[in-house]
Amino acid sequence: MNYNKKTVRDVDVKGKKVLLRCDFNVPMAKDGSGTITDDKRIRAALPTIQYLLDQGAAVIACSHLGKPVATFDSYVKKQAEKGKDPASITEESWKKSLAALSLKPVAKRLGELLGREVIMAEDVVGEDAMAKAAALQPGQIMLLENTRFEKGETKNDPELSKKMASMADLYVSDAFGAVHRAHASTCGVADYLPAVSGFLIQKELEIIGGALADPKRPLVAILGGSKVSSKIGVINNLLEIADTIIIGGGMTYTFIKAKGGSVGKSLLEADWLDYCRDMMKKAEEKGVKFLLPEDTVCAKEFSADAEPVVVDSMAIPEDMMGMDIGPKSIAVYADAVKDAGTVIWNGPMGVFEFPAFAKGTEAVAEALSRCGAITIIGGGDSAAAVQQLGYADKMTHISTGGGASLEFMEGKELPGVACLLDA
Ligand code: ADP
Ligand code: MG
């Protein structure tokens, strides 16, 4: 995939109407009050929005929020699947579920952050949105309603894409968190408008794309998280390009078992033992250093106050489960990143949500913070862990897309990137 894409700086936006796809999929309070519990994603969109407004564009922003069910029929079906009596499902309850996913609170917060009015449309491509878009002046910004209120959005329906595109002269995508989805607002519209990236996507392409295509070596990949099975694509791709692969987290034990060790009650995916053997063999053939933790912090049960016990990784007692990498492994891993040119990290080293089992993840974050390499963090939980442990500002780049960054590291083509004009 070509990561070299045109950006907002490469086109003339003055006086243009710009359809800007943002990632405003923010967490909302569960009480339905419309309270945004973390506005990080709205803040992240500000540089591109501000640039477009300063350059004299009229900005028509759009985004999805959550997973609304776009038609009453499918709402009834979904509720019935959950065990609800179809007769008790009303149109009113469906509308209420949609109202809870309105982007109105986002428009309000965005307006506060920009210090200017954000005109809110009542729909996505309905009369209200069309009229407001037609009247929009340079330097003004409006926000369309939740794109997933339209059933054509997730189906990438050309009719919807055409309607959205008809409001604007240019499409700018800055929703990195959604580029792995081929939806109308993330890629369909690019069939009908010139399409370029905003600053968020530009940075992701530059840094992650750069590290995958032409890394500063040695390239060390640190892979952890819960399951081997969810990381197959990432392991496959990074084994092709990395000089060293470091394994931690829950996927460790399937590798340990594949090597003939005993893993007790640890997370184990028996279906993937052959795969793990193949990967270790492949690493050896390719001369890629492949490191598994020598020691493991175990516990008798999966709980925050279980007593941590350090054991040899190849001999985890029958009544115990691996929860984190041990102190010897920490030292080896810290040493392995010391002279790295680039480090790509996906997946926590242990159950970092429990402080007693967060030491491995924290030590790796600490080692990365002082190793001098280009350090890239991808994956939702990994980004959360690095933030929670206080190392966020010490990394070169923490990807803003969870699923999108994983697919990026898998070397997959991202539809929301592929649709942009090549530079
Ligand atoms: P990411 O979202 O960064 O791709 P994953 O979703 O693959 O990461 O994995 C994150 C989860 O893995 C965390 O919730 C963490 O608790 C869990 N995890 C890490 N180590 C272990 C382990 N030894 N046993 C069980 N779960 C683990
Ligand atoms: Mg995750």
Short mmCIF file of N, CA, C and O in Angstrom, two decimals, residues 131-231:
data_model
loop_
_atom_site.label_atom_id
_atom_site.label_comp_id
_atom_site.label_asym_id
_atom_site.label_seq_id
_atom_site.Cartn_x
_atom_site.Cartn_y
_atom_site.Cartn_z
N ALA A 131 -29.77 21.96 3.44
CA ALA A 131 -30.01 23.41 3.47
C ALA A 131 -28.89 24.12 4.23
O ALA A 131 -28.37 25.15 3.78
N LYS A 132 -28.49 23.54 5.37
CA LYS A 132 -27.43 24.18 6.17
C LYS A 132 -26.09 24.15 5.43
O LYS A 132 -25.32 25.10 5.49
N ALA A 133 -25.82 23.05 4.72
CA ALA A 133 -24.56 22.97 3.96
C ALA A 133 -24.55 23.99 2.83
O ALA A 133 -23.53 24.63 2.56
N ALA A 134 -25.71 24.15 2.19
CA ALA A 134 -25.78 25.10 1.06
C ALA A 134 -25.55 26.53 1.54
O ALA A 134 -24.95 27.35 0.83
N ALA A 135 -26.00 26.83 2.75
CA ALA A 135 -25.89 28.21 3.26
C ALA A 135 -24.56 28.48 3.96
O ALA A 135 -24.25 29.62 4.31
N LEU A 136 -23.76 27.43 4.16
CA LEU A 136 -22.53 27.56 4.94
C LEU A 136 -21.51 28.49 4.26
O LEU A 136 -21.27 28.38 3.06
N GLN A 137 -20.93 29.40 5.03
CA GLN A 137 -19.98 30.38 4.49
C GLN A 137 -18.53 30.02 4.86
O GLN A 137 -18.30 29.33 5.86
N PRO A 138 -17.56 30.51 4.07
CA PRO A 138 -16.16 30.28 4.42
C PRO A 138 -15.89 30.71 5.87
O PRO A 138 -16.40 31.74 6.31
N GLY A 139 -15.12 29.90 6.59
CA GLY A 139 -14.83 30.22 7.99
C GLY A 139 -15.88 29.69 8.96
O GLY A 139 -15.71 29.79 10.17
N GLN A 140 -16.97 29.10 8.41
CA GLN A 140 -17.99 28.52 9.28
C GLN A 140 -17.84 27.01 9.33
O GLN A 140 -17.31 26.40 8.40
N ILE A 141 -18.33 26.42 10.42
CA ILE A 141 -18.28 24.96 10.54
C ILE A 141 -19.64 24.41 10.97
O ILE A 141 -20.32 25.01 11.80
N MET A 142 -20.02 23.31 10.34
CA MET A 142 -21.24 22.62 10.76
C MET A 142 -20.90 21.15 10.98
O MET A 142 -19.87 20.65 10.53
N LEU A 143 -21.77 20.47 11.73
CA LEU A 143 -21.58 19.04 11.98
C LEU A 143 -22.83 18.29 11.55
O LEU A 143 -23.95 18.65 11.94
N LEU A 144 -22.64 17.27 10.73
CA LEU A 144 -23.77 16.43 10.33
C LEU A 144 -24.12 15.49 11.49
O LEU A 144 -23.30 15.24 12.36
N GLU A 145 -25.32 14.95 11.48
CA GLU A 145 -25.68 13.96 12.51
C GLU A 145 -24.87 12.68 12.28
O GLU A 145 -24.22 12.51 11.25
N ASN A 146 -24.90 11.83 13.28
CA ASN A 146 -24.24 10.53 13.29
C ASN A 146 -24.42 9.80 11.94
O ASN A 146 -25.54 9.44 11.56
N THR A 147 -23.31 9.60 11.23
CA THR A 147 -23.40 9.01 9.88
C THR A 147 -24.07 7.64 9.90
O THR A 147 -24.68 7.22 8.90
N ARG A 148 -24.00 6.94 11.03
CA ARG A 148 -24.62 5.60 11.10
C ARG A 148 -26.13 5.65 11.32
O ARG A 148 -26.77 4.60 11.40
N PHE A 149 -26.70 6.86 11.38
CA PHE A 149 -28.16 6.97 11.36
C PHE A 149 -28.68 6.63 9.96
O PHE A 149 -29.86 6.39 9.76
N GLU A 150 -27.80 6.66 8.98
CA GLU A 150 -28.14 6.28 7.61
C GLU A 150 -27.75 4.82 7.41
O GLU A 150 -26.59 4.45 7.62
N LYS A 151 -28.70 4.00 6.96
CA LYS A 151 -28.37 2.57 6.85
C LYS A 151 -27.33 2.30 5.76
O LYS A 151 -26.66 1.28 5.76
N GLY A 152 -27.18 3.25 4.83
CA GLY A 152 -26.20 3.06 3.76
C GLY A 152 -24.75 3.26 4.21
O GLY A 152 -23.82 2.88 3.49
N GLU A 153 -24.57 3.84 5.40
CA GLU A 153 -23.21 4.15 5.86
C GLU A 153 -22.32 2.90 5.93
O GLU A 153 -21.30 2.80 5.26
N THR A 154 -22.74 1.93 6.76
CA THR A 154 -21.87 0.76 6.94
C THR A 154 -21.89 -0.16 5.73
O THR A 154 -21.03 -1.02 5.59
N LYS A 155 -22.90 0.03 4.83
CA LYS A 155 -22.93 -0.78 3.60
C LYS A 155 -22.13 -0.13 2.48
O LYS A 155 -22.08 -0.65 1.37
N ASN A 156 -21.56 1.03 2.78
CA ASN A 156 -20.83 1.78 1.76
C ASN A 156 -21.69 1.97 0.51
O ASN A 156 -21.26 1.73 -0.62
N ASP A 157 -22.92 2.42 0.74
CA ASP A 157 -23.89 2.59 -0.34
C ASP A 157 -23.55 3.81 -1.20
O ASP A 157 -23.44 4.93 -0.69
N PRO A 158 -23.35 3.59 -2.52
CA PRO A 158 -22.97 4.70 -3.40
C PRO A 158 -23.98 5.85 -3.38
O PRO A 158 -23.59 7.01 -3.55
N GLU A 159 -25.26 5.52 -3.20
CA GLU A 159 -26.29 6.59 -3.18
C GLU A 159 -26.04 7.55 -2.03
O GLU A 159 -26.13 8.77 -2.18
N LEU A 160 -25.72 6.99 -0.87
CA LEU A 160 -25.43 7.83 0.30
C LEU A 160 -24.14 8.62 0.07
O LEU A 160 -24.07 9.82 0.34
N SER A 161 -23.12 7.94 -0.44
CA SER A 161 -21.84 8.62 -0.71
C SER A 161 -22.05 9.80 -1.64
O SER A 161 -21.52 10.89 -1.42
N LYS A 162 -22.85 9.56 -2.70
CA LYS A 162 -23.11 10.62 -3.68
C LYS A 162 -23.78 11.82 -3.02
O LYS A 162 -23.40 12.96 -3.25
N LYS A 163 -24.77 11.54 -2.17
CA LYS A 163 -25.49 12.62 -1.50
C LYS A 163 -24.55 13.41 -0.58
O LYS A 163 -24.59 14.64 -0.55
N MET A 164 -23.73 12.69 0.17
CA MET A 164 -22.81 13.39 1.07
C MET A 164 -21.83 14.23 0.25
O MET A 164 -21.54 15.38 0.59
N ALA A 165 -21.32 13.64 -0.81
CA ALA A 165 -20.34 14.34 -1.64
C ALA A 165 -20.95 15.58 -2.29
O ALA A 165 -20.25 16.58 -2.52
N SER A 166 -22.26 15.53 -2.57
CA SER A 166 -22.90 16.65 -3.28
C SER A 166 -22.90 17.94 -2.46
O SER A 166 -23.08 19.02 -2.99
N MET A 167 -22.66 17.83 -1.16
CA MET A 167 -22.65 19.02 -0.31
C MET A 167 -21.32 19.79 -0.40
O MET A 167 -21.23 20.92 0.03
N ALA A 168 -20.27 19.11 -0.91
CA ALA A 168 -18.92 19.67 -0.77
C ALA A 168 -18.14 19.68 -2.08
O ALA A 168 -18.58 19.12 -3.09
N ASP A 169 -16.97 20.35 -2.05
CA ASP A 169 -16.07 20.39 -3.21
C ASP A 169 -14.85 19.50 -3.00
O ASP A 169 -14.11 19.20 -3.93
N LEU A 170 -14.61 19.16 -1.73
CA LEU A 170 -13.38 18.43 -1.39
C LEU A 170 -13.68 17.53 -0.19
O LEU A 170 -14.48 17.89 0.68
N TYR A 171 -13.04 16.36 -0.17
CA TYR A 171 -13.18 15.45 0.99
C TYR A 171 -11.85 15.38 1.72
O TYR A 171 -10.80 15.15 1.11
N VAL A 172 -11.89 15.63 3.02
CA VAL A 172 -10.69 15.48 3.85
C VAL A 172 -10.98 14.42 4.90
O VAL A 172 -11.98 14.49 5.60
N SER A 173 -10.11 13.42 4.97
CA SER A 173 -10.30 12.39 5.99
C SER A 173 -9.29 12.59 7.10
O SER A 173 -8.08 12.70 6.85
N ASP A 174 -9.78 12.66 8.34
CA ASP A 174 -8.87 12.73 9.47
C ASP A 174 -9.26 11.74 10.56
O ASP A 174 -8.86 11.86 11.70
N ALA A 175 -10.07 10.75 10.17
CA ALA A 175 -10.58 9.78 11.14
C ALA A 175 -9.74 8.52 11.06
O ALA A 175 -10.18 7.49 10.54
N PHE A 176 -8.52 8.56 11.60
CA PHE A 176 -7.66 7.39 11.49
C PHE A 176 -8.31 6.16 12.13
O PHE A 176 -8.19 5.05 11.62
N GLY A 177 -9.02 6.38 13.24
CA GLY A 177 -9.66 5.27 13.95
C GLY A 177 -10.68 4.51 13.12
O GLY A 177 -11.12 3.44 13.50
N ALA A 178 -11.07 5.07 11.96
CA ALA A 178 -12.10 4.41 11.13
C ALA A 178 -11.60 4.05 9.73
O ALA A 178 -12.38 3.58 8.91
N VAL A 179 -10.30 4.23 9.47
CA VAL A 179 -9.82 3.98 8.09
C VAL A 179 -9.80 2.51 7.69
O VAL A 179 -9.67 2.19 6.52
N HIS A 180 -9.91 1.61 8.68
CA HIS A 180 -9.93 0.19 8.32
C HIS A 180 -11.33 -0.25 7.90
O HIS A 180 -11.53 -1.41 7.56
N ARG A 181 -12.29 0.68 7.93
CA ARG A 181 -13.65 0.32 7.54
C ARG A 181 -13.99 0.94 6.19
O ARG A 181 -13.75 2.12 5.97
N ALA A 182 -14.55 0.12 5.31
CA ALA A 182 -14.97 0.65 4.01
C ALA A 182 -16.42 1.08 4.12
O ALA A 182 -17.34 0.35 3.78
N HIS A 183 -16.66 2.27 4.65
CA HIS A 183 -17.99 2.81 4.79
C HIS A 183 -18.17 4.01 3.86
O HIS A 183 -17.19 4.50 3.30
N ALA A 184 -19.44 4.47 3.74
CA ALA A 184 -19.69 5.59 2.83
C ALA A 184 -18.87 6.82 3.22
O ALA A 184 -18.23 7.44 2.38
N SER A 185 -18.86 7.17 4.51
CA SER A 185 -18.19 8.40 4.92
C SER A 185 -16.69 8.23 5.10
O SER A 185 -15.96 9.21 5.23
N THR A 186 -16.19 6.99 5.13
CA THR A 186 -14.75 6.81 5.29
C THR A 186 -14.03 6.53 3.98
O THR A 186 -12.82 6.67 3.90
N CYS A 187 -14.77 6.11 2.96
CA CYS A 187 -14.09 5.91 1.67
C CYS A 187 -15.02 6.05 0.47
O CYS A 187 -14.58 6.50 -0.58
N GLY A 188 -16.30 5.73 0.61
CA GLY A 188 -17.23 5.81 -0.52
C GLY A 188 -17.27 7.19 -1.15
O GLY A 188 -17.26 7.33 -2.38
N VAL A 189 -17.31 8.23 -0.31
CA VAL A 189 -17.40 9.60 -0.82
C VAL A 189 -16.22 9.98 -1.72
O VAL A 189 -16.34 10.85 -2.59
N ALA A 190 -15.08 9.31 -1.51
CA ALA A 190 -13.89 9.63 -2.30
C ALA A 190 -14.06 9.26 -3.78
O ALA A 190 -13.27 9.68 -4.62
N ASP A 191 -15.10 8.48 -4.10
CA ASP A 191 -15.40 8.19 -5.51
C ASP A 191 -15.97 9.42 -6.22
O ASP A 191 -16.03 9.46 -7.44
N TYR A 192 -16.45 10.37 -5.43
CA TYR A 192 -17.15 11.51 -6.04
C TYR A 192 -16.50 12.86 -5.76
O TYR A 192 -16.97 13.88 -6.23
N LEU A 193 -15.42 12.86 -4.96
CA LEU A 193 -14.74 14.12 -4.62
C LEU A 193 -13.24 13.88 -4.59
O LEU A 193 -12.79 12.79 -4.26
N PRO A 194 -12.44 14.92 -4.89
CA PRO A 194 -11.01 14.79 -4.64
C PRO A 194 -10.81 14.56 -3.14
O PRO A 194 -11.48 15.20 -2.33
N ALA A 195 -9.91 13.64 -2.77
CA ALA A 195 -9.79 13.24 -1.36
C ALA A 195 -8.36 13.35 -0.87
O ALA A 195 -7.44 12.84 -1.52
N VAL A 196 -8.18 14.03 0.25
CA VAL A 196 -6.83 14.17 0.84
C VAL A 196 -6.91 13.91 2.35
O VAL A 196 -8.00 13.84 2.91
N SER A 197 -5.74 13.80 2.98
CA SER A 197 -5.74 13.51 4.42
C SER A 197 -5.61 14.78 5.23
O SER A 197 -5.08 15.78 4.77
N GLY A 198 -6.10 14.71 6.47
CA GLY A 198 -5.84 15.75 7.46
C GLY A 198 -4.55 15.43 8.20
O GLY A 198 -3.87 14.46 7.87
N PHE A 199 -4.25 16.23 9.21
CA PHE A 199 -2.96 16.10 9.89
C PHE A 199 -2.84 14.83 10.73
O PHE A 199 -1.74 14.28 10.87
N LEU A 200 -3.96 14.35 11.28
CA LEU A 200 -3.90 13.14 12.12
C LEU A 200 -3.50 11.93 11.29
O LEU A 200 -2.61 11.17 11.65
N ILE A 201 -4.18 11.76 10.16
CA ILE A 201 -3.87 10.61 9.31
C ILE A 201 -2.48 10.75 8.72
O ILE A 201 -1.72 9.80 8.63
N GLN A 202 -2.13 11.98 8.36
CA GLN A 202 -0.80 12.22 7.80
C GLN A 202 0.29 11.72 8.76
O GLN A 202 1.23 11.05 8.36
N LYS A 203 0.11 12.04 10.05
CA LYS A 203 1.13 11.64 11.04
C LYS A 203 1.18 10.12 11.19
O LYS A 203 2.26 9.53 11.26
N GLU A 204 0.02 9.49 11.22
CA GLU A 204 -0.02 8.03 11.35
C GLU A 204 0.69 7.37 10.16
O GLU A 204 1.45 6.42 10.32
N LEU A 205 0.42 7.91 8.95
CA LEU A 205 1.02 7.32 7.75
C LEU A 205 2.52 7.52 7.74
O LEU A 205 3.29 6.62 7.40
N GLU A 206 2.92 8.73 8.13
CA GLU A 206 4.35 9.06 8.12
C GLU A 206 5.10 8.15 9.09
O GLU A 206 6.10 7.54 8.72
N ILE A 207 4.61 8.05 10.32
CA ILE A 207 5.37 7.34 11.35
C ILE A 207 5.19 5.83 11.25
O ILE A 207 6.18 5.10 11.14
N ILE A 208 3.97 5.35 11.27
CA ILE A 208 3.78 3.88 11.21
C ILE A 208 4.13 3.37 9.82
O ILE A 208 4.87 2.40 9.67
N GLY A 209 3.64 4.08 8.79
CA GLY A 209 3.96 3.68 7.42
C GLY A 209 5.46 3.66 7.20
O GLY A 209 6.02 2.74 6.61
N GLY A 210 6.13 4.70 7.70
CA GLY A 210 7.59 4.79 7.56
C GLY A 210 8.29 3.62 8.24
O GLY A 210 9.20 3.02 7.69
N ALA A 211 7.83 3.28 9.45
CA ALA A 211 8.47 2.20 10.21
C ALA A 211 8.24 0.85 9.55
O ALA A 211 9.08 -0.05 9.66
N LEU A 212 7.13 0.69 8.86
CA LEU A 212 6.86 -0.59 8.20
C LEU A 212 7.60 -0.69 6.86
O LEU A 212 8.12 -1.75 6.50
N ALA A 213 7.66 0.43 6.14
CA ALA A 213 8.22 0.39 4.79
C ALA A 213 9.75 0.49 4.80
O ALA A 213 10.43 -0.19 4.04
N ASP A 214 10.29 1.33 5.68
CA ASP A 214 11.73 1.56 5.66
C ASP A 214 12.19 1.92 7.08
O ASP A 214 12.53 3.06 7.36
N PRO A 215 12.18 0.94 7.97
CA PRO A 215 12.46 1.24 9.38
C PRO A 215 13.93 1.58 9.64
O PRO A 215 14.81 1.05 8.97
N LYS A 216 14.13 2.46 10.61
CA LYS A 216 15.48 2.68 11.12
C LYS A 216 15.81 1.44 11.94
O LYS A 216 15.09 1.06 12.84
N ARG A 217 16.87 0.74 11.58
CA ARG A 217 17.18 -0.55 12.21
C ARG A 217 18.20 -0.42 13.33
O ARG A 217 18.95 0.55 13.34
N PRO A 218 18.28 -1.42 14.21
CA PRO A 218 17.41 -2.60 14.26
C PRO A 218 15.96 -2.25 14.64
O PRO A 218 15.72 -1.36 15.44
N LEU A 219 15.04 -3.02 14.02
CA LEU A 219 13.62 -2.88 14.34
C LEU A 219 13.23 -3.97 15.34
O LEU A 219 13.37 -5.15 15.06
N VAL A 220 12.78 -3.54 16.50
CA VAL A 220 12.33 -4.47 17.53
C VAL A 220 10.81 -4.40 17.62
O VAL A 220 10.26 -3.32 17.76
N ALA A 221 10.16 -5.54 17.52
CA ALA A 221 8.70 -5.58 17.67
C ALA A 221 8.37 -6.25 18.99
O ALA A 221 8.85 -7.36 19.26
N ILE A 222 7.62 -5.57 19.82
CA ILE A 222 7.20 -6.14 21.11
C ILE A 222 5.73 -6.50 20.99
O ILE A 222 4.89 -5.64 20.74
N LEU A 223 5.43 -7.78 21.14
CA LEU A 223 4.05 -8.23 20.94
C LEU A 223 3.52 -8.91 22.19
O LEU A 223 4.14 -9.83 22.73
N GLY A 224 2.39 -8.41 22.66
CA GLY A 224 1.77 -9.00 23.84
C GLY A 224 0.27 -8.97 23.70
O GLY A 224 -0.25 -9.15 22.60
N GLY A 225 -0.41 -8.70 24.81
CA GLY A 225 -1.87 -8.69 24.77
C GLY A 225 -2.42 -10.04 25.19
O GLY A 225 -1.68 -10.87 25.73
N SER A 226 -3.68 -10.28 24.86
CA SER A 226 -4.29 -11.47 25.44
C SER A 226 -4.09 -12.72 24.60
O SER A 226 -3.65 -13.74 25.10
N LYS A 227 -4.40 -12.65 23.30
CA LYS A 227 -4.47 -13.89 22.53
C LYS A 227 -3.55 -13.93 21.31
O LYS A 227 -3.42 -12.94 20.60
N VAL A 228 -2.98 -15.10 21.06
CA VAL A 228 -2.23 -15.32 19.82
C VAL A 228 -3.18 -15.12 18.64
O VAL A 228 -2.86 -14.45 17.66
N SER A 229 -4.39 -15.70 18.77
CA SER A 229 -5.30 -15.75 17.63
C SER A 229 -5.70 -14.36 17.13
O SER A 229 -6.01 -14.21 15.96
N SER A 230 -5.69 -13.35 18.01
CA SER A 230 -6.07 -12.01 17.55
C SER A 230 -4.88 -11.25 16.99
O SER A 230 -5.02 -10.14 16.50
N LYS A 231 -3.69 -11.86 17.07
CA LYS A 231 -2.48 -11.15 16.64
C LYS A 231 -1.74 -11.86 15.51
O LYS A 231 -0.61 -11.51 15.19
#
